[in-house]
Short mmCIF file of C-alpha atoms in Angstrom, two decimals:
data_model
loop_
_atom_site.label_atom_id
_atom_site.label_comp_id
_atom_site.label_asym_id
_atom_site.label_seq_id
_atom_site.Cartn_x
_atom_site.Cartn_y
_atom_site.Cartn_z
CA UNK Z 303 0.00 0.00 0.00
CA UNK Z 304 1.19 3.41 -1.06
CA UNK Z 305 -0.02 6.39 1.03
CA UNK Z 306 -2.34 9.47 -0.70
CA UNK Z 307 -0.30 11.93 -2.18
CA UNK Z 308 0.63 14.70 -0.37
CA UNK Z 309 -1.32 17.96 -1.17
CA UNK Z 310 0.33 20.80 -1.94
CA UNK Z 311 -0.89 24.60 -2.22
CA UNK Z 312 -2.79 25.43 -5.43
CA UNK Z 313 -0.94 28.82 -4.86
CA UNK Z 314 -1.89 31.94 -6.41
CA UNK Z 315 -1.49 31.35 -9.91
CA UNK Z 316 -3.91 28.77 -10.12
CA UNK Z 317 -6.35 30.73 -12.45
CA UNK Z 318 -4.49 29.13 -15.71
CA UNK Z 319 -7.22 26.54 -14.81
CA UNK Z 320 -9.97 29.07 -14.33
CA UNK Z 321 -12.64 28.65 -17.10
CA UNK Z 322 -15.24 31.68 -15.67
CA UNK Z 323 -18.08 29.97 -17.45
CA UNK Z 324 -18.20 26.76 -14.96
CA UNK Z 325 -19.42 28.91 -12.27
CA UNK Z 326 -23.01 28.98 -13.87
CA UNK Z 327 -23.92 25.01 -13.83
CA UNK Z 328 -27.10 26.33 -15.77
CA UNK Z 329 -25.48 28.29 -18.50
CA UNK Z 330 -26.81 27.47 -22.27
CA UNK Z 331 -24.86 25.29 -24.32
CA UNK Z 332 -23.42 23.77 -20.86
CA UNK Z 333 -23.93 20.20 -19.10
CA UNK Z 334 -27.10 21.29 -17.14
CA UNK Z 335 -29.09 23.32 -19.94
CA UNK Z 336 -32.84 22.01 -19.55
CA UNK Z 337 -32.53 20.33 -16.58
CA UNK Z 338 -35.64 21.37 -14.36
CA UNK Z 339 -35.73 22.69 -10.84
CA UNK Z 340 -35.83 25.80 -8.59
CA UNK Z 341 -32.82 28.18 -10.04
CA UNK Z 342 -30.70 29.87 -7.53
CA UNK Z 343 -27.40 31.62 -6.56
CA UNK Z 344 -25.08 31.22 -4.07
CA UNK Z 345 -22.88 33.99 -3.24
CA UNK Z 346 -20.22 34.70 -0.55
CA UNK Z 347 -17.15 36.58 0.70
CA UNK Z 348 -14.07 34.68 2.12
CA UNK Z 349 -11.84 36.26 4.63
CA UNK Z 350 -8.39 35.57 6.73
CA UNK Z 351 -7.76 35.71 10.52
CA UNK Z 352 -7.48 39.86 10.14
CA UNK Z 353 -10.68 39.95 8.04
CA UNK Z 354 -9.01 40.70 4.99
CA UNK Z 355 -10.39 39.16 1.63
CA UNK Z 356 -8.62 36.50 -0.01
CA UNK Z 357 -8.82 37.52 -3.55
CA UNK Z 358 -6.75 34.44 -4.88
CA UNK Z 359 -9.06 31.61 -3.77
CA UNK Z 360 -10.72 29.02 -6.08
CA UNK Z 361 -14.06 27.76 -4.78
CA UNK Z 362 -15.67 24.40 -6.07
CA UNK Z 363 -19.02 23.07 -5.77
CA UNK Z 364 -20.23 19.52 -5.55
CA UNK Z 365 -23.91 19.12 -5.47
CA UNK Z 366 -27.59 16.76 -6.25
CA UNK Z 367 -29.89 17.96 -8.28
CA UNK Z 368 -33.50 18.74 -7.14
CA UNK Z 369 -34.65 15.74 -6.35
CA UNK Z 370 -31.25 15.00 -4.33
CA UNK Z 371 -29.66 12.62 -6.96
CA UNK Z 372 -26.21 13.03 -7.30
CA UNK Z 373 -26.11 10.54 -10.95
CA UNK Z 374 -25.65 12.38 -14.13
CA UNK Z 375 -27.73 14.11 -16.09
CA UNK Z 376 -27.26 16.57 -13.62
CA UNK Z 377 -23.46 17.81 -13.29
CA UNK Z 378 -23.76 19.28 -10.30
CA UNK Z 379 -19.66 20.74 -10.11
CA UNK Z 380 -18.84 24.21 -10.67
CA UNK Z 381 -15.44 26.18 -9.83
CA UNK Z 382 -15.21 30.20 -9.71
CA UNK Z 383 -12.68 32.78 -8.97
CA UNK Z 384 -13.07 34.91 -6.23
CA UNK Z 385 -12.93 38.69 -7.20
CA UNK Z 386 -10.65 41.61 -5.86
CA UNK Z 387 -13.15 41.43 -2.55
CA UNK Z 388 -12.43 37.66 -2.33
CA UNK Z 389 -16.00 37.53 -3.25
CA UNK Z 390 -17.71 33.93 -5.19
CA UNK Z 391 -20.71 33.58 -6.98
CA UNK Z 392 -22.22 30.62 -8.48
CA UNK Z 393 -25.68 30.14 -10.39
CA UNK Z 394 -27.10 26.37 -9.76
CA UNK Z 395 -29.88 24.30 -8.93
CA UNK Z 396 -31.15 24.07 -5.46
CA UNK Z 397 -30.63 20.82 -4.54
CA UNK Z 398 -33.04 18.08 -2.91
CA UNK Z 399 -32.51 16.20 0.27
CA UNK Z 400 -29.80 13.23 -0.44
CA UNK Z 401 -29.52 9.94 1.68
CA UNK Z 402 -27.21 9.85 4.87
CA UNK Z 403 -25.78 7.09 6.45
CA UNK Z 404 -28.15 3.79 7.02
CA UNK Z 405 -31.52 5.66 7.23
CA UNK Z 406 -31.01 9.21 7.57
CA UNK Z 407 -31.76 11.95 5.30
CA UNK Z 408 -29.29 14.80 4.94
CA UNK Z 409 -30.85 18.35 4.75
CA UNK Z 410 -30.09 19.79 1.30
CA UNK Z 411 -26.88 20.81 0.95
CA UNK Z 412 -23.70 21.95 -1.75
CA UNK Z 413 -20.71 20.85 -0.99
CA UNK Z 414 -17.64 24.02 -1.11
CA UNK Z 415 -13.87 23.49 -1.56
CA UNK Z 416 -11.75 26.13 -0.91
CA UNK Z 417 -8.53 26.15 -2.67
CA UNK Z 418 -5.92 29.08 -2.15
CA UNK Z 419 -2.43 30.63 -1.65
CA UNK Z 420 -1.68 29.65 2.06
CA UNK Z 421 -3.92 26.67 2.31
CA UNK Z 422 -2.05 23.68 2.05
CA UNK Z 423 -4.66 20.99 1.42
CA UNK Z 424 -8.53 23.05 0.11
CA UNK Z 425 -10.54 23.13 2.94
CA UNK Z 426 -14.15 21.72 2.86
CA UNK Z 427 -16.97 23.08 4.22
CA UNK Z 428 -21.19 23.08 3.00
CA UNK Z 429 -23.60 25.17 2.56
CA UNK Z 430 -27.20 24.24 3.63
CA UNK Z 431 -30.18 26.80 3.59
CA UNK Z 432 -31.49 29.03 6.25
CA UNK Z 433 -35.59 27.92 6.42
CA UNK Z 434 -35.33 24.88 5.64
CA UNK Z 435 -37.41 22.36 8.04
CA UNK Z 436 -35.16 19.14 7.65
CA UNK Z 437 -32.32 21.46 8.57
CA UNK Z 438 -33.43 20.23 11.90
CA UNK Z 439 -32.52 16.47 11.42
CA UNK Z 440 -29.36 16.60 9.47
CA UNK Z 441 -26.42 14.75 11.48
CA UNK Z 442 -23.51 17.22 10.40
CA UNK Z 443 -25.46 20.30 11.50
CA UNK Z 444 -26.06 18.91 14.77
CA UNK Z 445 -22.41 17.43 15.44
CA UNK Z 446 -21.28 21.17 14.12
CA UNK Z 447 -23.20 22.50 17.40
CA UNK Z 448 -23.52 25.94 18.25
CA UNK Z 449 -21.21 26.90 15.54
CA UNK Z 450 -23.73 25.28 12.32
CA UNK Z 451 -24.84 28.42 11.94
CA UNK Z 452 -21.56 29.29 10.09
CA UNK Z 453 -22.98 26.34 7.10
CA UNK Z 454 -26.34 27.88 6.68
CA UNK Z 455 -26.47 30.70 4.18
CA UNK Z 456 -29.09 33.16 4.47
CA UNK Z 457 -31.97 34.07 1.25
CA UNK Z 458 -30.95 37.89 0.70
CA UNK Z 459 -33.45 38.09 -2.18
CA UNK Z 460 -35.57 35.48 -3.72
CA UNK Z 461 -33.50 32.46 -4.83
CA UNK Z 462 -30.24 34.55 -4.12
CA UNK Z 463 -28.66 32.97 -1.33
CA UNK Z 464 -25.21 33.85 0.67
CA UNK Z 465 -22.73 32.30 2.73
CA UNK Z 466 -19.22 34.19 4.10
CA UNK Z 467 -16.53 32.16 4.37
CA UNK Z 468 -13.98 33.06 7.30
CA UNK Z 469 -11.00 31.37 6.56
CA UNK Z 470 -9.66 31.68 11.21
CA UNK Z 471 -10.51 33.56 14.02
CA UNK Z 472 -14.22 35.05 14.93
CA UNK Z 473 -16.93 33.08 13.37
CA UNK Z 474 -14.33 31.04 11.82
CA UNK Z 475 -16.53 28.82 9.54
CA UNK Z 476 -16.69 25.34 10.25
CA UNK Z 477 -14.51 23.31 7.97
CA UNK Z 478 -14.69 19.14 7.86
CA UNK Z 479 -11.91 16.54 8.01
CA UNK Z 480 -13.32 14.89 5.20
CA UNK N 581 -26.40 0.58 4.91
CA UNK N 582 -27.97 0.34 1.32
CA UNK N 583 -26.00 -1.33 -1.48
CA UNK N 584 -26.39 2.31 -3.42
CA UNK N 585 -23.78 3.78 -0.61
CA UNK N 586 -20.04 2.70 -1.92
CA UNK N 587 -17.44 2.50 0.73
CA UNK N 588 -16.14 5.71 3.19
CA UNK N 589 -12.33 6.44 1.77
CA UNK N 590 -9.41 5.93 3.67
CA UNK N 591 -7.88 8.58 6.32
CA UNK N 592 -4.17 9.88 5.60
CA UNK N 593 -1.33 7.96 6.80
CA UNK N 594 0.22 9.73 10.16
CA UNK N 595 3.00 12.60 8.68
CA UNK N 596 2.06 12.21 4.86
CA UNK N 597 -0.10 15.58 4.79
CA UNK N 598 0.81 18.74 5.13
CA UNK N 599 -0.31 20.48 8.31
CA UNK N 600 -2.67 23.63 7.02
CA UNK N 601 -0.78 25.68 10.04
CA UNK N 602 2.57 25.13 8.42
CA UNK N 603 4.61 28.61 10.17
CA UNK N 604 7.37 28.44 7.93
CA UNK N 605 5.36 29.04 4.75
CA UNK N 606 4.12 32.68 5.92
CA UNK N 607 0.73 33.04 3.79
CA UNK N 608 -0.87 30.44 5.88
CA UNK N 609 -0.08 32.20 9.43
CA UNK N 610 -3.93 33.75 8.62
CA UNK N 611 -5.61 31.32 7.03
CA UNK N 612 -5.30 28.02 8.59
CA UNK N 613 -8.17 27.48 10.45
CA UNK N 614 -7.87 27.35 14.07
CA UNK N 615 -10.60 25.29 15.35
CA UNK N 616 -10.38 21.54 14.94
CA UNK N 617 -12.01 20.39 11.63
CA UNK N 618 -15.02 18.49 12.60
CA UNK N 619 -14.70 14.79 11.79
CA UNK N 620 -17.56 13.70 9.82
CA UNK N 621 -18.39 9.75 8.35
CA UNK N 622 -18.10 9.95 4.57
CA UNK N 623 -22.02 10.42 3.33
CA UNK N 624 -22.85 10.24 -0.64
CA UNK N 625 -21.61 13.75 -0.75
CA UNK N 626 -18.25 12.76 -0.16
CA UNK N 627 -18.28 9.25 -2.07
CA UNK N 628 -19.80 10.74 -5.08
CA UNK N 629 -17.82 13.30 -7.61
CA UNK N 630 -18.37 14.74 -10.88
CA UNK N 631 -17.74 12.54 -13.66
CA UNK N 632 -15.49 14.54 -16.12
CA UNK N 633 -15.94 13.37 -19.39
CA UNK N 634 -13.55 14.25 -22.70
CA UNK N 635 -16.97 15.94 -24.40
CA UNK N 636 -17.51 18.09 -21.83
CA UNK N 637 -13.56 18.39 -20.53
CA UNK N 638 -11.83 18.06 -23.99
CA UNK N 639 -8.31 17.11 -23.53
CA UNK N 640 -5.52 19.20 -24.32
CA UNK N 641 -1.85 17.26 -23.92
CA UNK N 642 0.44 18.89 -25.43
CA UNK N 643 1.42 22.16 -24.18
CA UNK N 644 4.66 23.16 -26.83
CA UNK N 645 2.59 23.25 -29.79
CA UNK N 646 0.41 26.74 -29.86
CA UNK N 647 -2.58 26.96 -32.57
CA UNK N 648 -0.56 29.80 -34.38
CA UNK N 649 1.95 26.49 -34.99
CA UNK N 650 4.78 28.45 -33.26
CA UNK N 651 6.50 25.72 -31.08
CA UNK N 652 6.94 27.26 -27.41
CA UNK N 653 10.79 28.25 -25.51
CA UNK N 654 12.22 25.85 -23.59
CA UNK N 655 13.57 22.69 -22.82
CA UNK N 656 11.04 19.93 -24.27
CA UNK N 657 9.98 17.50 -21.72
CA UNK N 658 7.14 14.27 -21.37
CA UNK N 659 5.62 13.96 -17.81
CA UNK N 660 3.97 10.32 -17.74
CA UNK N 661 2.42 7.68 -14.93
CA UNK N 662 -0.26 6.31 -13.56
CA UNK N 663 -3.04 7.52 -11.20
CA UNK N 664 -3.47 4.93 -8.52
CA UNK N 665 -5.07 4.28 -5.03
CA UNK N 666 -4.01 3.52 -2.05
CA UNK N 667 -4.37 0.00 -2.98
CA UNK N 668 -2.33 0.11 -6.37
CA UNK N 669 -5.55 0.07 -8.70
CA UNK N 670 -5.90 2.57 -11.21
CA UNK N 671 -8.24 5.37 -11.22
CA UNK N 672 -9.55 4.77 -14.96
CA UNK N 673 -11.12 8.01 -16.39
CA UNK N 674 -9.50 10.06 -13.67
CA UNK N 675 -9.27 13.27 -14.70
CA UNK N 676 -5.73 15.55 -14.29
CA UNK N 677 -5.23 19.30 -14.84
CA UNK N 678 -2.08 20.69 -14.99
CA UNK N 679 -0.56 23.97 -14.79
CA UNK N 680 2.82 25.42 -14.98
CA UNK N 681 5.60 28.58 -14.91
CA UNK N 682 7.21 29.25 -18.71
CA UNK N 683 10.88 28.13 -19.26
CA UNK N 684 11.99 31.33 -17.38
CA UNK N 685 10.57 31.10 -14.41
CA UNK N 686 7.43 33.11 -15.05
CA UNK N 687 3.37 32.35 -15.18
CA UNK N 688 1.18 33.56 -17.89
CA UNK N 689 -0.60 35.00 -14.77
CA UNK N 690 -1.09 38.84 -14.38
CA UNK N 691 -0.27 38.60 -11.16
CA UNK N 692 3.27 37.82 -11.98
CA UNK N 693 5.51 40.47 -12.27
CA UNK N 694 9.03 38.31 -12.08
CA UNK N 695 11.38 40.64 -13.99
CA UNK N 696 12.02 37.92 -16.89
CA UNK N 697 10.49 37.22 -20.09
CA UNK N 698 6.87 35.86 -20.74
CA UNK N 699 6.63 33.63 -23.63
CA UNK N 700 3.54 35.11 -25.24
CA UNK N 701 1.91 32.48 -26.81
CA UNK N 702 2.72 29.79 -24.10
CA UNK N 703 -0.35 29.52 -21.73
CA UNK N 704 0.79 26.86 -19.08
CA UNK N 705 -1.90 24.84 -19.04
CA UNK N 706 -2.39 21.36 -19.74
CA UNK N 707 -5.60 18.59 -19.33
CA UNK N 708 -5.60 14.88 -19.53
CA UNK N 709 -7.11 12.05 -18.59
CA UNK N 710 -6.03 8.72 -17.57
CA UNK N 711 -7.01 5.64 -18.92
CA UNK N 712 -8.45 2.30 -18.01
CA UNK N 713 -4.84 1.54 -16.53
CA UNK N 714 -4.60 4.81 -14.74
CA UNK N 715 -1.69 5.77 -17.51
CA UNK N 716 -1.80 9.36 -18.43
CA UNK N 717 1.28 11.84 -20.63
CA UNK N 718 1.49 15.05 -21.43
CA UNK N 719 3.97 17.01 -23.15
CA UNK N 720 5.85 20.69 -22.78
CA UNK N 721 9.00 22.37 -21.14
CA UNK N 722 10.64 22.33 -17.83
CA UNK N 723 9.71 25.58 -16.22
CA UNK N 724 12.23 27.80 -14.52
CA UNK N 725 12.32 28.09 -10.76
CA UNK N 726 11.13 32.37 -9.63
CA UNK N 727 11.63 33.45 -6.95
CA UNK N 728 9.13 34.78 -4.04
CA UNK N 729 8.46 37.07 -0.79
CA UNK N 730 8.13 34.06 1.90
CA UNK N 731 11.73 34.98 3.49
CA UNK N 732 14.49 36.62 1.81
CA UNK N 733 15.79 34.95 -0.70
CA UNK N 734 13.24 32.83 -1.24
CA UNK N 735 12.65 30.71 -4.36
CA UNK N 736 10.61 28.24 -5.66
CA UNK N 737 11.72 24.56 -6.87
CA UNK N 738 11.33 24.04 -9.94
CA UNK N 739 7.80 22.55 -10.11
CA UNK N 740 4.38 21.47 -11.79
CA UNK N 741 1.10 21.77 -10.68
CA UNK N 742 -1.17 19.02 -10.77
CA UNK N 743 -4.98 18.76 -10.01
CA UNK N 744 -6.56 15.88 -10.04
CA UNK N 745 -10.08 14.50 -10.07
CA UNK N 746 -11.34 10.53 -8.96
CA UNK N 747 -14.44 9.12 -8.41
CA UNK N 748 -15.29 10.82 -5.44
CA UNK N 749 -15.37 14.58 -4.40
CA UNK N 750 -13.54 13.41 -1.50
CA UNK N 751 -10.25 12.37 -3.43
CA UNK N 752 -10.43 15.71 -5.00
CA UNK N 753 -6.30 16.41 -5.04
CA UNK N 754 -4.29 19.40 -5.96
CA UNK N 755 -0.32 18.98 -5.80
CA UNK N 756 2.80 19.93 -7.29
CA UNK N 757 5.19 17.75 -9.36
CA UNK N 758 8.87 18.69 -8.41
CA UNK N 759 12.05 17.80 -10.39
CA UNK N 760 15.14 15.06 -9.22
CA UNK N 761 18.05 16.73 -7.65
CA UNK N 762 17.19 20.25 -7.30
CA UNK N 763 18.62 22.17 -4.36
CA UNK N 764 15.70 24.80 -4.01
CA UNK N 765 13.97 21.60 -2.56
CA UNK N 766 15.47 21.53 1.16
CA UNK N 767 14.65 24.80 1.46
CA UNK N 768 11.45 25.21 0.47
CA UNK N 769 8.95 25.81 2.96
CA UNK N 770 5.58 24.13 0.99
CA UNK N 771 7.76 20.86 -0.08
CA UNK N 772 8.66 20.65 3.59
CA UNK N 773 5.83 21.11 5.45
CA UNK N 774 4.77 17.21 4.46
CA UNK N 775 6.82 15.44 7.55
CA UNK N 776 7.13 11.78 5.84
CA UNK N 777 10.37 12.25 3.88
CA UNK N 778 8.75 9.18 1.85
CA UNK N 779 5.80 11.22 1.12
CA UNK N 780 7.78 14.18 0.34
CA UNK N 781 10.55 12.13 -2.30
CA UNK N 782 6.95 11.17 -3.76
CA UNK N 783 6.00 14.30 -5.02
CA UNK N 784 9.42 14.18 -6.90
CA UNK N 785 9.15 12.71 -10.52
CA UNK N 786 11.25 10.40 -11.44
CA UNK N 787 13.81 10.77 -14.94
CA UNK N 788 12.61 7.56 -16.94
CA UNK N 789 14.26 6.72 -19.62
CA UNK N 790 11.13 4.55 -20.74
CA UNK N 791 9.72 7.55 -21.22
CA UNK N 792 12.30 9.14 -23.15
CA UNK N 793 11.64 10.14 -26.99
CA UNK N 794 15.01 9.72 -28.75
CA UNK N 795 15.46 13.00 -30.76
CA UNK N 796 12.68 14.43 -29.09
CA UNK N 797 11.91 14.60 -24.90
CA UNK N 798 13.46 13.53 -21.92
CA UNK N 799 10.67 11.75 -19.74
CA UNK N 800 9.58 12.06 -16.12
CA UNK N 801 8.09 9.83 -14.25
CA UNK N 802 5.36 10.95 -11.80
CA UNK N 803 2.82 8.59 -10.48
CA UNK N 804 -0.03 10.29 -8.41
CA UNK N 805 -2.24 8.10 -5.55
CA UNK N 806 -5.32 8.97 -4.98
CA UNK N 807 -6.95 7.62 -1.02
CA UNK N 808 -8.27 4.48 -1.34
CA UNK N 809 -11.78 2.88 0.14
CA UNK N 810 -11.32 2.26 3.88
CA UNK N 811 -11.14 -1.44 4.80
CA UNK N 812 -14.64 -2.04 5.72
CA UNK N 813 -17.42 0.71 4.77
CA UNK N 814 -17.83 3.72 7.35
CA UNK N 815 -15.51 1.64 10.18
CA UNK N 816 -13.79 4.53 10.68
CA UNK N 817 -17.51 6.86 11.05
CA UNK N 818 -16.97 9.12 14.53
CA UNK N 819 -13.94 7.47 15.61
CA UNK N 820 -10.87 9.16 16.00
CA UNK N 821 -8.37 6.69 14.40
CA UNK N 822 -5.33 8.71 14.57
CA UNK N 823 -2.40 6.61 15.91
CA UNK N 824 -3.66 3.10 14.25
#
């Protein structure tokens, strides 16, 4: 047996693999074009340990569809750039509830890596939805405690959703050992 | 557990990870978190990934030859291998994005203002896919090592970036490829920060003659492992195995 290979920074020129367009999963002519369900955006800001914005970090998404199927034909992946304010924003489906271990149910949820200069390995982290009822029963938000609040974006505007991303230090979001 | 769940993946070996609070590498003194990450049992989010197919993902492996035909500066190299797991099977269809620095030392990256020449046409930027063996090439140049703020004097090995996807989201891998017998390595603060001197020599390709092209490219060698499914499904869920 051969141990993982070792990650290693993405550092901060890793936009030679930044294609803009995969940040809107629903954009025409791409993988998702025609697939049905609710149509929304998830935005967010990420920030270091003195609240500055980390305008070099690559977030990825890994989500189900509506109906909380992770097969194909739904792609649910999508990477984006942050901007100058270290801000993402992606344009997807909102997804369904998805099975959890034996017979639980996981509260719907999109999965966020967080690749940058100064981050070794990407960190991992999720956002669910503020509102939703099954929020409730979903086994990572209560193991994350009285911090889960830092995985639940909030609905600034209808179907435009937002979760900030704080990298250390006051509300430092809750990131997974995956 | 349903059948529909495949197996939780393997946790890292003790020392073959980088620690994200690694002091000597300054840019991560503010951004390694500082609570613990929260241990979760893998769940179909983490099992399942995006499957990146060559119609949606179209290959590109050769990154010497531009579409104006011009043939790009530098020394001409192939970078082949396999992508593995932990177990020594391949990872068919896996697939691997690479980026790199031009022959002088500099990215095609606006951001980089290293006071040496850009090669205008070259972009950097490679994307394959690996096979039903886990076998994947590419071609184009050794890039130069640049130097960068982290301490003075600082510079960067000579080295490639790979990122790589498997079947699951949680194999997801970025990493760098780094070159036999160059110096910068002891002192580089990112190569060091993995403790396992194995799993640091890893990350170092490997000059293959195999590989070689007479008359055309010297080869590297550079096999990638991706973690492998955990023994027996979610035995690890909730437990803190460190130390095992």
């Amino acid at each position: 047996m051969t141990a993982a290979t070792a990650h290693q920074t993405a550092g901060p020129y890793w936009h030679l693999i930044d294609f803009p367009e995969w940040a809107d999963l629903l954009r025409a002519g791409g993988p998702n074009e025609g697939i049905p369900g609710p149509r929304i955006t998830l935005t967010g800001r990420i920030t270091d340990g003195a609240g500055a914005a980390a305008p070099d970090a690559m977030v990825e998404i890994w989500q189900a569809d509506a109906a909380g199927s992770y097969e194909p034909p739904f792609h649910g992946f999508g990477r984006c750039a942050a901007d100058a304010d270290g801000v993402f924003h992606f344009t997807t489906l909102r997804p369904g509830s998805v099975p959890g271990l034996g017979n639980a149910s996981q509260a719907p949820h999109i999965v966020l890596a967080i690749f940058a200069r100064g981050l070794m390995k990407h960190l991992v982290t999720r956002a669910y939805f503020a509102g939703e009822p099954r929020n409730a029963e979903d086994p990572l938000l209560a193991a994350a405690g009285p911090r889960a609040g830092t995985l639940i974006a909030k609905e600034t505007a209808p179907g435009s959703w937002r979760l900030d991303i704080v990298l250390q230090g006051d509300g430092e979001t809750v990131f997974l050992d995956v | 557990m349903p059948d529909t769940q495949p197996p939780a993946y393997r946790r890292p070996a003790p020392a073959t990870q980088p620690a994200y609070d690694s002091p000597a590498y300054g840019s991560t003194h503010l951004r390694h978190p500082k609570a613990p990450l929260l241990r979760m049992p893998h769940t179909l989010s983490e099992v399942t990934g995006p499957r990146m197919s060559q119609g949606a993902y179209p290959a590109e492996a050769d990154m010497t030859r531009l579409p104006n035909g011009r043939v790009v500066m530098g020394e001409r190299i192939i970078i082949g291998g396999r992508v593995l797991d932990e177990d020594g099977r391949p990872v068919p269809g896996a697939m691997l994005e690479v980026w790199q620095a031009n022959a002088a030392g500099r990215y095609n990256h606006p951001r980089d203002t290293h006071d040496v020449p850009l090669d205008p046409d070259f972009t950097g930027r490679a994307r394959v896919f690996a096979d039903a063996e886990g076998r994947y090439s590419l071609t184009t140049i050794r890039p130069g090592a640049y130097p960068w703020r982290n301490h003075h004097n600082a510079w960067r090995p000579v080295h490639v970036h790979f990122s790589l996807f498997g079947a699951g989201f949680a194999q997801r891998l970025i990493t760098q490829m780094y070159f036999p017998g160059d110096p910068l390595l002891a002192l580089d603060p990112v190569f060091q920060a993995t403790p396992d001197a194995a799993a640091r020599d890893r990350l170092v390709a490997k000059f293959d003659l195999g590989l070689t092209v007479p008359e055309h490219a010297l080869g590297y060698r550079f096999d990638i492992v991706l973690r492998g499914a955990a023994a027996t499904p979610f035995e690890d869920a909730g437990h803190d195995d460190e130390g095992h």
